[in-house]
Amino acid sequence: MPLTRAFKATVQARTRRDRKYREELLREGVECLLAGDLDTGKAILRDYINATIGFEKLSRLTGGRPRASCACSVPGGTRRRATCSR
């Protein structure tokens, strides 16, 4: 079931104001990736990135392209795990 914009906005607002929630969201995303649940992990990390620094700033910090960073974070994205973890 797709998430509504209101729900996404609620998650982003809470992520911005609540440090503990932000830490737990990041932890959950990484744990999902490590457990092999790539689609869920990428979705959680995408929400985390969007609510914190955004893909534009992330790509500037990592020397990548914004679209490539975003492709790594979407379920079924075109980027391979090995490429995304560089």
Short mmCIF file of N, CA and C in Angstrom, two decimals:
data_model
loop_
_atom_site.label_atom_id
_atom_site.label_comp_id
_atom_site.label_asym_id
_atom_site.label_seq_id
_atom_site.Cartn_x
_atom_site.Cartn_y
_atom_site.Cartn_z
N MET A 1 0.85 -1.17 0.00
CA MET A 1 0.00 0.00 0.00
C MET A 1 0.90 1.24 0.00
N PRO A 2 0.71 2.14 -0.96
CA PRO A 2 1.53 3.35 -1.01
C PRO A 2 1.21 4.27 0.18
N LEU A 3 2.24 4.98 0.61
CA LEU A 3 2.06 5.93 1.70
C LEU A 3 1.50 7.24 1.17
N THR A 4 0.69 7.88 1.98
CA THR A 4 0.14 9.17 1.58
C THR A 4 1.16 10.27 1.84
N ARG A 5 0.96 11.39 1.18
CA ARG A 5 1.85 12.53 1.40
C ARG A 5 1.78 13.01 2.83
N ALA A 6 0.59 12.95 3.43
CA ALA A 6 0.43 13.40 4.82
C ALA A 6 1.29 12.55 5.75
N PHE A 7 1.32 11.24 5.52
CA PHE A 7 2.12 10.36 6.36
C PHE A 7 3.60 10.66 6.18
N LYS A 8 4.03 10.82 4.93
CA LYS A 8 5.43 11.13 4.66
C LYS A 8 5.83 12.46 5.30
N ALA A 9 4.95 13.44 5.22
CA ALA A 9 5.23 14.74 5.84
C ALA A 9 5.32 14.61 7.35
N THR A 10 4.50 13.77 7.95
CA THR A 10 4.53 13.54 9.39
C THR A 10 5.86 12.90 9.79
N VAL A 11 6.29 11.90 9.03
CA VAL A 11 7.58 11.24 9.32
C VAL A 11 8.72 12.24 9.18
N GLN A 12 8.69 13.05 8.14
CA GLN A 12 9.76 14.04 7.94
C GLN A 12 9.77 15.06 9.07
N ALA A 13 8.61 15.53 9.48
CA ALA A 13 8.55 16.52 10.56
C ALA A 13 9.09 15.93 11.86
N ARG A 14 8.70 14.72 12.17
CA ARG A 14 9.19 14.10 13.41
C ARG A 14 10.69 13.83 13.33
N THR A 15 11.16 13.42 12.17
CA THR A 15 12.59 13.15 12.00
C THR A 15 13.39 14.42 12.23
N ARG A 16 12.90 15.54 11.76
CA ARG A 16 13.61 16.81 11.91
C ARG A 16 13.66 17.29 13.36
N ARG A 17 12.61 17.04 14.12
CA ARG A 17 12.55 17.60 15.47
C ARG A 17 12.98 16.64 16.58
N ASP A 18 13.03 15.33 16.32
CA ASP A 18 13.26 14.34 17.37
C ASP A 18 14.54 13.54 17.09
N ARG A 19 15.61 13.88 17.82
CA ARG A 19 16.91 13.24 17.59
C ARG A 19 16.85 11.74 17.80
N LYS A 20 16.18 11.28 18.85
CA LYS A 20 16.10 9.85 19.15
C LYS A 20 15.37 9.11 18.01
N TYR A 21 14.29 9.67 17.51
CA TYR A 21 13.56 9.08 16.40
C TYR A 21 14.45 8.98 15.17
N ARG A 22 15.22 10.04 14.92
CA ARG A 22 16.14 10.07 13.78
C ARG A 22 17.17 8.95 13.90
N GLU A 23 17.73 8.78 15.08
CA GLU A 23 18.72 7.72 15.30
C GLU A 23 18.10 6.33 15.09
N GLU A 24 16.89 6.13 15.60
CA GLU A 24 16.23 4.84 15.46
C GLU A 24 15.84 4.55 14.01
N LEU A 25 15.45 5.58 13.29
CA LEU A 25 15.11 5.41 11.88
C LEU A 25 16.35 4.97 11.09
N LEU A 26 17.47 5.60 11.35
CA LEU A 26 18.72 5.22 10.69
C LEU A 26 19.11 3.79 11.08
N ARG A 27 19.03 3.45 12.36
CA ARG A 27 19.37 2.11 12.83
C ARG A 27 18.49 1.07 12.16
N GLU A 28 17.20 1.31 12.10
CA GLU A 28 16.27 0.37 11.49
C GLU A 28 16.58 0.16 10.01
N GLY A 29 16.87 1.25 9.31
CA GLY A 29 17.21 1.14 7.89
C GLY A 29 18.45 0.30 7.65
N VAL A 30 19.47 0.53 8.45
CA VAL A 30 20.71 -0.23 8.30
C VAL A 30 20.49 -1.70 8.68
N GLU A 31 19.75 -1.95 9.75
CA GLU A 31 19.47 -3.33 10.15
C GLU A 31 18.70 -4.09 9.07
N CYS A 32 17.76 -3.43 8.42
CA CYS A 32 17.02 -4.07 7.33
C CYS A 32 17.96 -4.44 6.19
N LEU A 33 18.86 -3.53 5.83
CA LEU A 33 19.82 -3.82 4.77
C LEU A 33 20.70 -5.01 5.14
N LEU A 34 21.21 -5.01 6.37
CA LEU A 34 22.09 -6.10 6.81
C LEU A 34 21.36 -7.43 6.89
N ALA A 35 20.06 -7.39 7.16
CA ALA A 35 19.27 -8.62 7.25
C ALA A 35 18.83 -9.11 5.87
N GLY A 36 19.13 -8.35 4.83
CA GLY A 36 18.78 -8.75 3.47
C GLY A 36 17.46 -8.22 2.97
N ASP A 37 16.77 -7.41 3.77
CA ASP A 37 15.51 -6.80 3.34
C ASP A 37 15.83 -5.46 2.69
N LEU A 38 16.35 -5.54 1.47
CA LEU A 38 16.87 -4.36 0.79
C LEU A 38 15.80 -3.32 0.48
N ASP A 39 14.64 -3.75 0.01
CA ASP A 39 13.61 -2.78 -0.35
C ASP A 39 13.16 -1.96 0.86
N THR A 40 12.93 -2.62 1.99
CA THR A 40 12.51 -1.90 3.19
C THR A 40 13.63 -1.01 3.70
N GLY A 41 14.85 -1.54 3.74
CA GLY A 41 15.98 -0.75 4.20
C GLY A 41 16.20 0.49 3.36
N LYS A 42 16.12 0.35 2.04
CA LYS A 42 16.31 1.49 1.15
C LYS A 42 15.19 2.52 1.32
N ALA A 43 13.96 2.04 1.52
CA ALA A 43 12.84 2.97 1.71
C ALA A 43 13.02 3.77 2.99
N ILE A 44 13.44 3.11 4.06
CA ILE A 44 13.65 3.79 5.33
C ILE A 44 14.80 4.79 5.21
N LEU A 45 15.89 4.39 4.59
CA LEU A 45 17.02 5.29 4.44
C LEU A 45 16.69 6.47 3.52
N ARG A 46 15.86 6.24 2.51
CA ARG A 46 15.42 7.34 1.64
C ARG A 46 14.65 8.38 2.46
N ASP A 47 13.74 7.90 3.32
CA ASP A 47 12.99 8.82 4.18
C ASP A 47 13.93 9.58 5.11
N TYR A 48 14.91 8.86 5.65
CA TYR A 48 15.88 9.48 6.56
C TYR A 48 16.67 10.58 5.84
N ILE A 49 17.17 10.26 4.65
CA ILE A 49 17.96 11.24 3.89
C ILE A 49 17.11 12.44 3.51
N ASN A 50 15.91 12.19 3.02
CA ASN A 50 15.03 13.30 2.64
C ASN A 50 14.71 14.20 3.82
N ALA A 51 14.58 13.64 5.01
CA ALA A 51 14.22 14.42 6.19
C ALA A 51 15.42 15.09 6.85
N THR A 52 16.62 14.70 6.48
CA THR A 52 17.80 15.29 7.11
C THR A 52 18.55 16.17 6.12
N ILE A 53 19.50 15.64 5.39
CA ILE A 53 20.34 16.48 4.53
C ILE A 53 19.85 16.56 3.09
N GLY A 54 19.06 15.62 2.63
CA GLY A 54 18.59 15.60 1.25
C GLY A 54 19.62 15.01 0.30
N PHE A 55 19.15 14.57 -0.85
CA PHE A 55 20.03 13.89 -1.80
C PHE A 55 21.00 14.84 -2.49
N GLU A 56 20.62 16.10 -2.67
CA GLU A 56 21.53 17.06 -3.30
C GLU A 56 22.79 17.23 -2.45
N LYS A 57 22.61 17.48 -1.16
CA LYS A 57 23.76 17.67 -0.28
C LYS A 57 24.54 16.36 -0.11
N LEU A 58 23.83 15.23 0.00
CA LEU A 58 24.50 13.95 0.11
C LEU A 58 25.41 13.70 -1.08
N SER A 59 24.94 13.99 -2.27
CA SER A 59 25.76 13.75 -3.46
C SER A 59 26.95 14.70 -3.51
N ARG A 60 26.78 15.94 -3.03
CA ARG A 60 27.94 16.85 -2.98
C ARG A 60 28.98 16.34 -2.00
N LEU A 61 28.53 15.83 -0.84
CA LEU A 61 29.46 15.33 0.18
C LEU A 61 30.17 14.05 -0.26
N THR A 62 29.51 13.24 -1.05
CA THR A 62 30.09 11.96 -1.46
C THR A 62 30.72 12.01 -2.84
N GLY A 63 30.54 13.11 -3.56
CA GLY A 63 31.11 13.24 -4.89
C GLY A 63 30.31 12.51 -5.96
N GLY A 64 29.08 12.15 -5.65
CA GLY A 64 28.23 11.45 -6.60
C GLY A 64 27.22 12.37 -7.25
N ARG A 65 26.32 11.77 -7.99
CA ARG A 65 25.25 12.53 -8.63
C ARG A 65 23.96 12.31 -7.83
N PRO A 66 23.13 13.33 -7.68
CA PRO A 66 21.89 13.19 -6.90
C PRO A 66 20.98 12.07 -7.41
N ARG A 67 20.84 11.96 -8.70
CA ARG A 67 19.96 10.92 -9.26
C ARG A 67 20.51 9.53 -8.96
N ALA A 68 21.83 9.37 -8.98
CA ALA A 68 22.44 8.08 -8.69
C ALA A 68 22.23 7.72 -7.22
N SER A 69 22.37 8.69 -6.33
CA SER A 69 22.14 8.44 -4.91
C SER A 69 20.70 8.05 -4.67
N CYS A 70 19.79 8.72 -5.33
CA CYS A 70 18.38 8.43 -5.17
C CYS A 70 18.05 7.05 -5.73
N ALA A 71 18.65 6.68 -6.84
CA ALA A 71 18.38 5.36 -7.44
C ALA A 71 18.81 4.24 -6.51
N CYS A 72 19.82 4.49 -5.69
CA CYS A 72 20.26 3.47 -4.72
C CYS A 72 19.24 3.28 -3.62
N SER A 73 18.37 4.25 -3.41
CA SER A 73 17.48 4.19 -2.26
C SER A 73 16.05 3.79 -2.59
N VAL A 74 15.72 3.61 -3.85
CA VAL A 74 14.34 3.23 -4.17
C VAL A 74 14.22 1.72 -4.30
N PRO A 75 13.12 1.17 -3.80
CA PRO A 75 12.91 -0.28 -3.96
C PRO A 75 12.95 -0.64 -5.44
N GLY A 76 13.73 -1.64 -5.77
CA GLY A 76 13.86 -2.05 -7.16
C GLY A 76 14.65 -1.08 -7.99
N GLY A 77 15.42 -0.21 -7.33
CA GLY A 77 16.22 0.79 -8.04
C GLY A 77 17.19 0.15 -9.00
N THR A 78 17.65 0.93 -9.95
CA THR A 78 18.52 0.39 -10.99
C THR A 78 19.95 0.19 -10.54
N ARG A 79 20.31 0.75 -9.41
CA ARG A 79 21.68 0.64 -8.94
C ARG A 79 21.86 -0.65 -8.14
N ARG A 80 22.99 -1.29 -8.34
CA ARG A 80 23.30 -2.51 -7.61
C ARG A 80 23.84 -2.17 -6.23
N ARG A 81 23.68 -3.13 -5.30
CA ARG A 81 24.13 -2.90 -3.93
C ARG A 81 25.61 -2.57 -3.90
N ALA A 82 26.44 -3.24 -4.68
CA ALA A 82 27.87 -2.99 -4.68
C ALA A 82 28.17 -1.55 -5.13
N THR A 83 27.43 -1.07 -6.10
CA THR A 83 27.63 0.28 -6.60
C THR A 83 27.21 1.30 -5.55
N CYS A 84 26.12 1.03 -4.86
CA CYS A 84 25.58 1.98 -3.89
C CYS A 84 26.42 2.06 -2.63
N SER A 85 27.18 1.04 -2.33
CA SER A 85 27.93 1.04 -1.08
C SER A 85 29.33 1.62 -1.22
N ARG A 86 29.68 2.14 -2.38
CA ARG A 86 31.02 2.72 -2.56
C ARG A 86 31.17 3.96 -1.74
#
